[in-house]
Short mmCIF file of C-alpha atoms in Angstrom, two decimals:
data_model
loop_
_atom_site.label_atom_id
_atom_site.label_comp_id
_atom_site.label_asym_id
_atom_site.label_seq_id
_atom_site.Cartn_x
_atom_site.Cartn_y
_atom_site.Cartn_z
CA MET T 477 -20.41 -45.33 -7.15
CA HIS T 478 -18.00 -48.08 -7.97
CA LYS T 479 -17.19 -46.42 -11.25
CA ARG T 480 -16.49 -43.05 -9.59
CA ASN T 481 -13.96 -44.64 -7.25
CA ASN T 482 -12.27 -46.60 -9.99
CA PRO T 483 -8.71 -45.22 -10.55
CA ASP T 484 -8.83 -46.35 -14.17
CA SER T 485 -11.84 -44.13 -14.76
CA LEU T 486 -9.95 -41.19 -13.23
CA LEU T 487 -6.95 -41.86 -15.43
CA GLU T 488 -9.20 -42.02 -18.51
CA SER T 489 -10.81 -38.69 -17.61
CA LEU T 490 -7.43 -37.05 -17.10
CA ALA T 491 -6.17 -38.46 -20.38
CA ALA T 492 -9.21 -37.05 -22.13
CA TRP T 493 -8.18 -33.63 -20.89
CA GLY T 494 -4.62 -34.17 -22.15
CA ILE T 495 -3.05 -34.83 -18.75
CA PRO T 496 -0.92 -38.00 -18.64
CA ALA T 497 -1.29 -39.74 -15.28
CA SER T 498 -0.67 -43.02 -13.51
CA VAL T 499 -1.28 -44.58 -10.11
CA GLY T 500 1.67 -46.11 -8.27
CA GLU T 501 3.79 -46.29 -11.43
CA VAL T 502 6.63 -44.21 -12.78
CA LEU T 503 5.60 -41.59 -15.31
CA LEU T 504 7.43 -42.53 -18.46
CA HIS T 505 8.35 -39.91 -21.02
CA ALA T 506 7.06 -37.05 -18.88
CA LYS T 507 7.12 -33.78 -20.80
CA GLY T 508 5.45 -31.37 -18.38
CA PHE T 509 5.46 -30.60 -14.68
CA PRO T 510 5.10 -33.73 -12.55
CA LEU T 511 2.81 -33.58 -9.53
CA VAL T 512 2.35 -36.24 -6.84
CA VAL T 513 -1.15 -36.42 -5.25
CA PRO T 514 -1.61 -38.88 -2.30
CA LEU T 515 -4.79 -40.96 -2.56
CA SER T 516 -6.95 -42.25 0.31
CA ASN T 517 -5.95 -45.85 -0.38
CA GLY T 518 -2.30 -45.06 0.28
CA GLN T 519 -1.30 -44.92 -3.36
CA ASN T 520 0.02 -41.87 -5.19
CA LEU T 521 -1.53 -40.29 -8.25
CA LEU T 522 1.25 -39.09 -10.56
CA LEU T 523 0.28 -36.28 -12.91
CA ASP T 524 2.17 -34.74 -15.82
CA LEU T 525 0.69 -31.21 -15.89
CA PRO T 526 1.11 -28.83 -18.83
CA GLU T 527 1.29 -25.92 -16.34
CA PRO T 528 3.02 -25.84 -12.91
CA GLY T 529 -0.10 -26.15 -10.79
CA LEU T 530 -1.11 -23.10 -8.74
CA LEU T 531 1.94 -21.15 -9.96
CA ALA T 532 0.30 -20.84 -13.37
CA GLU T 533 -1.83 -18.05 -11.92
CA MET T 534 1.23 -16.07 -10.86
CA ASN T 535 3.14 -13.51 -12.92
CA PRO T 536 5.53 -15.50 -15.14
CA ALA T 537 7.82 -12.44 -15.33
CA GLU T 538 8.47 -12.73 -11.58
CA VAL T 539 8.15 -16.46 -10.83
CA GLY T 540 9.28 -19.54 -12.66
CA ILE T 541 9.57 -23.30 -12.32
CA ALA T 542 12.06 -25.75 -13.80
CA VAL T 543 12.19 -29.52 -13.51
CA LEU T 544 15.53 -31.34 -13.48
CA ASP T 545 15.91 -35.01 -14.30
CA HIS T 546 17.95 -37.42 -12.19
CA LEU T 547 21.15 -36.26 -13.95
CA GLY T 548 20.57 -32.59 -13.20
CA TYR T 549 19.50 -31.52 -16.70
CA PRO T 550 16.49 -29.19 -17.15
CA ILE T 551 13.68 -31.02 -18.92
CA LYS T 552 10.96 -28.41 -18.57
CA SER T 553 10.76 -24.74 -17.57
CA TRP T 554 8.04 -22.14 -17.22
CA GLY T 555 7.80 -18.44 -16.49
CA ILE T 556 10.93 -16.53 -15.56
CA ALA T 557 12.89 -19.78 -15.48
CA THR T 558 12.93 -19.73 -19.28
CA SER T 559 15.05 -16.54 -19.20
CA VAL T 560 17.58 -17.73 -16.60
CA PRO T 561 20.89 -18.41 -18.39
CA LEU T 562 21.69 -21.44 -16.22
CA LEU T 563 18.37 -23.07 -17.10
CA ARG T 564 17.84 -22.15 -20.70
CA THR T 565 21.17 -23.42 -22.00
CA GLY T 566 20.30 -27.03 -21.31
CA GLN T 567 23.52 -27.61 -19.38
CA CYS T 568 23.78 -29.87 -16.36
CA LEU T 569 23.20 -27.80 -13.23
CA LEU T 570 25.60 -30.07 -11.35
CA GLU T 571 28.35 -28.32 -13.31
CA THR T 572 27.25 -24.79 -12.39
CA ASP T 573 27.39 -22.53 -9.33
CA LEU T 574 24.17 -24.23 -8.15
CA ALA T 575 25.83 -27.65 -7.94
CA LEU T 576 25.91 -27.95 -4.14
CA LEU T 577 22.31 -26.78 -3.85
CA ILE T 578 21.15 -29.35 -6.42
CA GLN T 579 23.16 -32.15 -4.81
CA ASP T 580 21.55 -31.41 -1.43
CA ALA T 581 18.12 -31.50 -3.07
CA PHE T 582 18.79 -34.97 -4.51
CA ARG T 583 19.70 -36.06 -0.97
CA GLY T 584 16.36 -34.76 0.29
CA THR T 585 17.40 -31.40 1.73
CA SER T 586 15.56 -28.39 0.39
CA GLY T 587 17.44 -25.11 0.08
CA SER T 588 17.61 -21.62 -1.34
CA MET T 589 20.37 -19.61 -3.01
CA TYR T 590 20.87 -16.20 -4.62
CA HIS T 591 22.68 -16.06 -7.93
CA ASP T 592 23.06 -13.28 -10.49
CA GLY T 593 19.77 -11.47 -9.83
CA PHE T 594 17.63 -14.56 -9.20
CA ARG T 595 16.66 -16.51 -6.07
CA PHE T 596 16.59 -20.31 -6.52
CA HIS T 597 14.51 -22.59 -4.24
CA VAL T 598 15.01 -26.32 -4.78
CA SER T 599 13.31 -29.46 -3.48
CA ARG T 600 13.41 -33.15 -4.34
CA LEU T 601 10.47 -34.69 -6.17
CA HIS T 602 10.08 -38.43 -5.52
CA LEU T 603 8.33 -40.11 -8.44
CA GLU T 604 8.05 -43.66 -7.02
CA LYS T 605 11.25 -45.27 -8.33
CA SER T 606 12.98 -42.10 -9.59
CA PHE T 607 13.97 -38.69 -8.27
CA HIS T 608 13.59 -35.31 -9.92
CA VAL T 609 14.36 -31.84 -8.61
CA ILE T 610 11.91 -28.96 -8.69
CA VAL T 611 13.59 -25.55 -9.01
CA MET T 612 11.46 -22.52 -8.20
CA VAL T 613 12.96 -19.25 -9.49
CA THR T 614 11.94 -15.79 -8.33
CA ASP T 615 13.04 -12.38 -9.54
CA ALA T 616 15.60 -11.01 -7.05
CA SER T 617 16.31 -7.65 -8.68
CA GLU T 618 15.56 -5.82 -5.42
CA GLU T 619 17.80 -8.20 -3.52
CA LYS T 620 20.47 -7.65 -6.16
CA ALA T 621 20.24 -3.87 -5.73
CA LEU T 622 20.47 -4.23 -1.94
CA ARG T 623 23.45 -6.54 -2.26
CA GLU T 624 25.21 -4.12 -4.61
CA THR T 625 24.50 -1.25 -2.21
CA ALA T 626 25.88 -3.28 0.69
CA ASP T 627 28.95 -4.34 -1.30
CA HIS T 628 29.60 -0.74 -2.32
CA ALA T 629 29.25 0.42 1.28
CA LEU T 630 31.72 -2.24 2.42
CA LEU T 631 34.12 -1.22 -0.35
CA GLN T 632 33.87 2.42 0.68
CA ALA T 633 34.42 1.62 4.34
CA ASP T 634 37.39 -0.65 3.65
CA THR T 635 38.99 1.79 1.20
CA LEU T 636 38.57 4.79 3.47
CA LYS T 637 39.95 2.80 6.40
CA ARG T 638 43.03 1.67 4.49
CA VAL T 639 43.72 5.03 2.86
CA GLY T 640 43.07 6.83 6.16
CA LYS T 641 45.59 4.60 7.90
CA ALA T 642 48.17 5.34 5.19
CA LEU T 643 47.56 9.08 5.60
CA ASN T 644 47.89 8.93 9.38
CA MET T 645 51.04 6.81 9.43
CA ASN T 646 53.11 8.95 7.06
CA GLN T 647 54.16 12.58 7.48
CA ASN T 648 56.75 12.96 4.75
CA LEU T 649 55.55 13.51 1.20
CA THR T 650 57.08 10.61 -0.73
CA PRO T 651 56.21 7.76 1.68
CA LEU T 652 52.71 9.20 2.11
CA CYS T 653 52.09 9.27 -1.64
CA THR T 654 53.50 5.78 -2.10
CA ALA T 655 51.38 4.29 0.68
CA VAL T 656 48.14 5.97 -0.46
CA VAL T 657 48.50 4.98 -4.11
CA HIS T 658 49.24 1.35 -3.29
CA GLU T 659 46.40 1.04 -0.77
CA LEU T 660 43.92 2.74 -3.10
CA ALA T 661 44.87 0.56 -6.08
CA SER T 662 44.62 -2.59 -3.97
CA ALA T 663 41.36 -1.74 -2.18
CA THR T 664 39.47 -0.73 -5.34
CA ASP T 665 41.10 -3.28 -7.69
CA LEU T 666 42.56 -0.76 -10.17
CA ALA T 667 44.59 -1.48 -13.28
CA ALA T 668 46.82 1.54 -12.56
CA ALA T 669 47.09 4.62 -10.36
CA LEU T 670 49.36 7.65 -10.69
CA LEU T 671 49.94 10.63 -8.39
CA TRP T 672 51.69 13.87 -9.34
CA VAL T 673 52.63 16.58 -6.84
CA THR T 674 53.36 20.22 -7.62
CA GLU T 675 56.87 21.55 -7.01
CA PRO T 676 56.86 24.57 -4.66
CA GLU T 677 56.83 27.93 -6.45
CA THR T 678 56.83 26.32 -9.92
CA GLN T 679 54.41 25.24 -12.64
CA VAL T 680 55.79 21.69 -12.64
CA LEU T 681 54.12 18.54 -11.31
CA ASN T 682 56.34 15.50 -10.68
CA LEU T 683 55.20 11.88 -10.69
CA ILE T 684 55.77 10.84 -7.07
CA SER T 685 54.07 7.44 -6.94
CA HIS T 686 52.53 4.99 -9.38
CA VAL T 687 51.14 1.44 -9.61
CA GLY T 688 50.45 -0.67 -12.69
CA ALA T 689 52.27 1.51 -15.27
CA ASN T 690 55.17 0.22 -17.33
CA ARG T 691 58.51 1.96 -17.77
CA GLN T 692 57.57 3.68 -21.03
CA GLY T 693 54.45 5.17 -19.50
CA ILE T 694 56.36 6.40 -16.44
CA GLN T 695 58.97 8.08 -18.63
CA ASN T 696 56.37 9.78 -20.80
CA LEU T 697 54.42 11.09 -17.80
CA GLN T 698 57.24 11.78 -15.35
CA THR T 699 56.57 15.52 -15.44
CA LEU T 700 53.47 17.60 -16.12
CA MET T 701 53.66 21.29 -17.02
CA LEU T 702 50.97 23.75 -15.99
CA GLY T 703 50.09 26.48 -18.47
CA ALA T 704 51.87 24.78 -21.38
CA ASP T 705 50.50 23.04 -24.46
CA SER T 706 48.75 20.04 -22.96
CA SER T 707 50.00 16.67 -24.15
CA CYS T 708 47.82 14.49 -21.91
CA LEU T 709 44.51 14.59 -20.04
CA ALA T 710 46.30 14.97 -16.71
CA GLU T 711 47.73 18.33 -17.86
CA ILE T 712 44.32 19.44 -19.14
CA CYS T 713 42.84 18.48 -15.78
CA ALA T 714 45.50 20.50 -13.94
CA ASP T 715 44.99 23.57 -16.12
CA SER T 716 41.17 23.44 -16.05
CA ARG T 717 40.94 22.39 -12.38
CA ARG T 718 38.17 19.99 -13.38
CA SER T 719 37.82 16.25 -12.94
CA PHE T 720 37.62 14.05 -16.03
CA ARG T 721 35.92 10.69 -16.41
CA LEU T 722 36.02 8.29 -19.34
CA ASN T 723 34.12 5.04 -19.69
CA SER T 724 37.09 3.65 -21.60
CA VAL T 725 40.63 4.89 -22.18
CA HIS T 726 40.24 3.77 -25.79
CA GLU T 727 37.55 6.36 -26.57
CA ASN T 728 39.81 9.43 -26.28
CA LEU T 729 42.70 10.24 -28.64
CA MET T 730 45.02 11.29 -25.82
CA THR T 731 44.39 8.32 -23.56
CA ALA T 732 44.36 5.88 -26.49
CA HIS T 733 48.04 6.68 -27.08
CA LEU T 734 49.07 6.73 -23.41
CA GLU T 735 46.92 5.03 -20.78
CA ALA T 736 45.61 2.41 -23.21
CA LYS T 737 49.19 1.31 -23.89
CA PHE T 738 51.18 1.72 -20.68
CA CYS T 739 49.03 -0.36 -18.28
CA TYR T 740 50.24 -3.87 -17.50
CA LEU T 741 46.61 -4.99 -17.11
CA GLN T 742 43.87 -4.43 -19.69
CA PRO T 743 42.56 -0.91 -18.88
CA GLY T 744 38.95 0.18 -18.79
CA GLY T 745 37.52 3.42 -17.39
CA LEU T 746 39.49 6.41 -16.12
CA PHE T 747 39.15 9.13 -13.47
CA ILE T 748 41.49 12.13 -13.27
CA ILE T 749 40.99 14.38 -10.24
CA PRO T 750 42.80 17.65 -9.46
CA LEU T 751 43.96 17.86 -5.85
CA MET T 752 43.14 21.37 -4.69
CA VAL T 753 43.82 23.56 -1.68
CA GLY T 754 41.80 26.70 -2.16
CA ASP T 755 42.26 27.64 -5.80
CA LYS T 756 45.74 26.12 -6.00
CA VAL T 757 46.49 22.79 -7.68
CA ILE T 758 48.90 20.83 -5.48
CA GLY T 759 48.59 17.50 -7.28
CA ILE T 760 46.83 15.28 -9.80
CA LEU T 761 45.38 11.83 -9.05
CA GLU T 762 44.76 9.52 -12.02
CA LEU T 763 42.93 6.22 -11.51
CA ILE T 764 42.47 3.61 -14.24
CA GLY T 765 40.05 0.72 -13.80
CA LYS T 766 40.32 -2.76 -15.22
CA ALA T 767 38.47 -3.57 -18.42
CA SER T 768 36.58 -6.27 -16.51
CA ASP T 769 35.40 -3.86 -13.77
CA THR T 770 31.75 -3.17 -14.64
CA LYS T 771 31.28 -1.12 -11.45
CA PHE T 772 34.15 1.31 -11.93
CA GLU T 773 31.84 4.25 -12.67
CA ALA T 774 29.99 3.70 -9.38
CA LYS T 775 33.22 4.45 -7.50
CA GLU T 776 33.36 8.07 -8.64
CA GLU T 777 31.96 9.46 -5.37
CA LEU T 778 34.42 7.34 -3.37
CA PHE T 779 37.35 8.61 -5.45
CA GLU T 780 36.24 12.22 -5.03
CA THR T 781 36.02 11.76 -1.26
CA ILE T 782 39.50 10.24 -1.11
CA ALA T 783 40.84 13.07 -3.27
CA GLU T 784 39.54 15.64 -0.77
CA HIS T 785 41.26 13.91 2.15
CA LEU T 786 44.41 13.39 0.10
CA SER T 787 44.56 17.08 -0.84
CA LEU T 788 44.58 18.12 2.80
CA ALA T 789 47.13 15.45 3.72
CA LEU T 790 49.42 16.44 0.84
CA ASN T 791 49.28 20.09 1.83
CA THR T 792 50.18 19.22 5.43
CA SER T 793 52.94 16.88 4.30
CA MET T 794 54.42 19.48 1.96
CA MET T 795 54.51 22.03 4.76
CA TYR T 796 56.08 19.45 7.07
CA ASP T 797 58.76 18.64 4.50
CA SER T 798 59.37 22.36 4.00
CA VAL T 799 59.91 22.92 7.71
CA GLU T 800 62.07 19.80 7.94
CA SER T 801 64.09 21.01 4.96
CA LEU T 802 64.67 24.38 6.63
CA ALA T 803 65.92 22.55 9.71
CA THR T 804 68.34 20.28 7.83
CA LYS T 805 69.26 22.01 4.56
CA ASP T 806 71.17 25.12 3.64
CA PRO T 807 68.65 27.52 2.01
CA LEU T 808 71.16 28.94 -0.49
CA THR T 809 72.68 25.76 -1.89
CA GLY T 810 70.09 23.12 -1.00
CA ILE T 811 72.62 20.71 0.53
CA ALA T 812 72.77 19.66 4.19
CA ASN T 813 73.48 22.35 6.77
CA HIS T 814 76.01 22.22 9.60
CA ARG T 815 73.62 20.56 12.04
CA ALA T 816 72.58 17.82 9.62
CA MET T 817 76.23 17.20 8.76
CA GLN T 818 77.16 16.72 12.42
CA GLU T 819 74.30 14.25 12.98
CA PHE T 820 75.18 12.28 9.84
CA LEU T 821 78.87 12.15 10.75
CA PHE T 822 78.21 10.92 14.29
CA ARG T 823 75.93 8.15 12.97
CA ARG T 824 78.48 7.04 10.35
CA VAL T 825 81.31 7.04 12.89
CA ALA T 826 79.22 4.91 15.29
CA GLU T 827 78.40 2.56 12.43
CA SER T 828 82.08 2.41 11.45
CA THR T 829 83.03 1.43 15.00
CA ARG T 830 80.59 -1.52 14.89
CA THR T 831 81.51 -2.73 11.40
CA ARG T 832 85.24 -1.88 11.57
CA SER T 833 84.94 0.13 8.35
CA GLU T 834 86.33 3.54 7.44
CA VAL T 835 84.82 7.00 7.01
CA GLY T 836 86.41 9.71 4.91
CA VAL T 837 85.88 13.45 5.50
CA ILE T 838 86.87 16.20 3.05
CA MET T 839 86.85 19.89 3.93
CA ILE T 840 86.64 22.44 1.10
CA ASP T 841 87.41 26.15 1.36
CA VAL T 842 86.77 28.43 -1.64
CA ASP T 843 89.88 30.56 -2.16
CA HIS T 844 89.64 34.36 -1.96
CA PHE T 845 85.86 34.23 -1.69
CA ARG T 846 85.68 37.60 0.04
CA MET T 847 87.04 39.20 -3.15
CA PHE T 848 84.03 37.97 -5.09
CA ASN T 849 81.67 39.54 -2.59
CA GLU T 850 83.57 42.83 -2.36
CA GLU T 851 84.48 43.25 -6.02
CA GLU T 852 81.52 41.65 -7.81
CA GLY T 853 78.70 41.80 -5.25
CA HIS T 854 77.02 39.29 -3.00
CA ASP T 855 74.82 37.92 -5.78
CA ILE T 856 77.94 36.84 -7.69
CA GLY T 857 79.33 35.41 -4.45
CA ASP T 858 76.15 33.38 -4.00
CA LEU T 859 76.47 32.19 -7.61
CA VAL T 860 80.00 30.99 -6.92
CA LEU T 861 78.82 28.94 -3.94
CA ARG T 862 76.00 27.36 -5.94
CA LYS T 863 78.38 26.46 -8.79
CA VAL T 864 80.80 24.86 -6.35
CA VAL T 865 77.97 22.82 -4.83
CA GLU T 866 76.93 21.60 -8.30
CA VAL T 867 80.48 20.32 -8.82
CA ILE T 868 80.49 18.59 -5.43
CA LYS T 869 77.09 16.90 -5.95
CA THR T 870 78.03 15.51 -9.37
CA ASN T 871 81.29 14.00 -8.11
CA ILE T 872 80.15 12.06 -5.04
CA ARG T 873 78.17 8.85 -4.57
CA PRO T 874 74.41 8.80 -3.83
CA TYR T 875 75.02 7.70 -0.22
CA ASP T 876 77.74 10.31 0.46
CA LEU T 877 76.78 13.56 2.15
CA ALA T 878 77.67 17.08 1.00
CA ALA T 879 77.08 19.86 3.53
CA ARG T 880 77.75 23.56 3.92
CA TYR T 881 79.97 23.87 6.98
CA GLY T 882 79.65 27.64 7.08
CA GLY T 883 80.38 30.65 4.86
CA GLU T 884 82.47 29.44 1.92
CA GLU T 885 83.42 26.15 3.61
CA PHE T 886 81.95 22.78 2.69
CA THR T 887 82.20 19.25 4.08
CA ILE T 888 81.93 15.92 2.29
CA ILE T 889 81.43 12.70 4.28
CA LEU T 890 82.32 9.46 2.49
CA PRO T 891 81.14 6.33 4.38
CA GLY T 892 83.34 3.28 3.73
CA ALA T 893 85.92 5.26 1.72
CA THR T 894 89.60 4.40 1.97
CA ALA T 895 92.33 7.07 1.98
CA GLU T 896 92.98 6.36 -1.71
CA VAL T 897 89.32 6.81 -2.65
CA MET T 898 89.06 9.98 -0.58
CA HIS T 899 92.12 11.49 -2.29
CA GLN T 900 90.72 10.63 -5.75
CA VAL T 901 87.38 12.30 -4.94
CA ALA T 902 89.09 15.39 -3.50
CA ASP T 903 91.41 15.79 -6.46
CA ARG T 904 88.58 15.34 -8.96
CA ILE T 905 86.47 18.00 -7.22
CA ARG T 906 89.40 20.40 -7.01
CA ALA T 907 90.04 20.04 -10.75
CA ARG T 908 86.36 20.52 -11.66
CA ILE T 909 86.13 23.66 -9.50
CA GLU T 910 89.13 25.15 -11.33
CA GLU T 911 87.22 24.66 -14.60
CA LEU T 912 84.39 26.90 -13.43
CA GLU T 913 83.93 30.22 -15.22
CA ILE T 914 81.89 32.94 -13.53
CA VAL T 915 80.63 35.75 -15.76
CA THR T 916 80.25 38.96 -13.74
CA HIS T 917 77.79 41.81 -14.38
CA SER T 918 80.49 43.66 -16.35
CA GLY T 919 81.02 40.66 -18.61
CA ARG T 920 84.29 39.76 -16.99
CA VAL T 921 85.07 36.04 -16.74
CA ARG T 922 86.54 34.95 -13.43
CA HIS T 923 87.81 31.53 -12.34
CA VAL T 924 87.41 29.80 -9.00
CA THR T 925 89.89 27.75 -7.00
CA ALA T 926 89.52 25.90 -3.72
CA SER T 927 91.69 24.34 -1.03
CA LEU T 928 90.82 20.82 0.13
CA GLY T 929 91.94 18.61 2.98
CA GLY T 930 90.88 15.15 4.11
CA GLU T 931 91.08 12.69 6.98
CA ILE T 932 90.09 9.06 7.53
CA TYR T 933 88.38 7.63 10.59
CA PRO T 934 89.70 5.83 12.61
CA ASP T 935 93.23 6.36 11.24
CA ASN T 936 93.48 10.06 12.17
CA SER T 937 90.98 10.43 15.01
CA ARG T 938 89.08 8.40 17.58
CA ASP T 939 85.83 10.36 17.41
CA ALA T 940 83.76 12.52 15.07
CA ALA T 941 84.63 15.82 16.73
CA GLY T 942 88.31 15.07 16.49
CA LEU T 943 87.96 14.17 12.83
CA ILE T 944 86.44 17.57 12.03
CA ARG T 945 89.13 19.40 14.04
#
């Protein structure tokens, strides 16, 4: 009986079975999985097991154990822990993403943490005069899938919210396109995004908004042509009315010479989506992911959904701009109409009153215009008016306004112009109009002249109406 209760006998038996053990002493040179067993006499039996106790009966592909020494270095691992990058490299876990968890364990606080497809559970192991940390690792592939699903759902919700807000807050085409492209690129962390919109009644698509593309790329892709020899995937997408997806812009000859070179950030995958209303292409949306974005392909459904909403918004915006253009522009010449001219002039005069600046107004009357209509036909008369407008537009500043006052009369408003500047502009336009040559249906070449007059506010009038008179 005495022999059975003798701790030395127990230690000898354990040693015979290859299990190092001690009672009330620190296990020196432990190479396995330490286990503390309280004895009835108040002492602790310290075992160095070759297998992690009861866990040895579990599936090592799903569960694992690692032991960390007092410095945070793994000294032993079993099961799935042997395949965890953080544990198999032999690095100090106090220098990894698990650092705070390990530090808490050394202080005596157990905890759990998810990291990169694994769930880590840690606890302190008190071996008499020293402390170790036991790390239990479980496979968290299902948790990883749920987290990815949740993250993707949050991304979708946030992106749709931001893009939806941009669509609702903008009616005109250009600000709408600009807002949507910027919000989409920001929300989904894109390397670049480009949006082309079709010109009315033409086969041309113009680049309206872009993010992440350098100047060379913008110049090369400023215009897309439908029905022509395709020079890029965006044109092929427009002609075929099909979406295109690439895992990498480097894998296609067309994108390798364009998208792979014009992005400021390192590009990865690519989506090109035609924006359709019925069977008509009204735009092209091109989205380029970052090379580091491993989840870019998973966003395809989100991009398709946004493209559907964007197509409808673009169509509405284009119709709105068309109606607005009819209300403010002359349909024959494309410049401002009489109403828009009056509104612009009144605003500039009010601004001039506040800032004590000047406003110049030039009136232009095409000489003998009725003769063109009567002798050559109204189509030649319309041509004369369009040619005159081309001269006017190329000889004024971007912030000046050219308008058709009525019939063959035109008005030019020059904010901030002095009398000298106004006279120079008027004389230059008069001279350029005299250089015009109109070829009639009979082959006859006719020249155009015009009479011009100008006034300066507030030198010649105290209000806008008086200035026009």
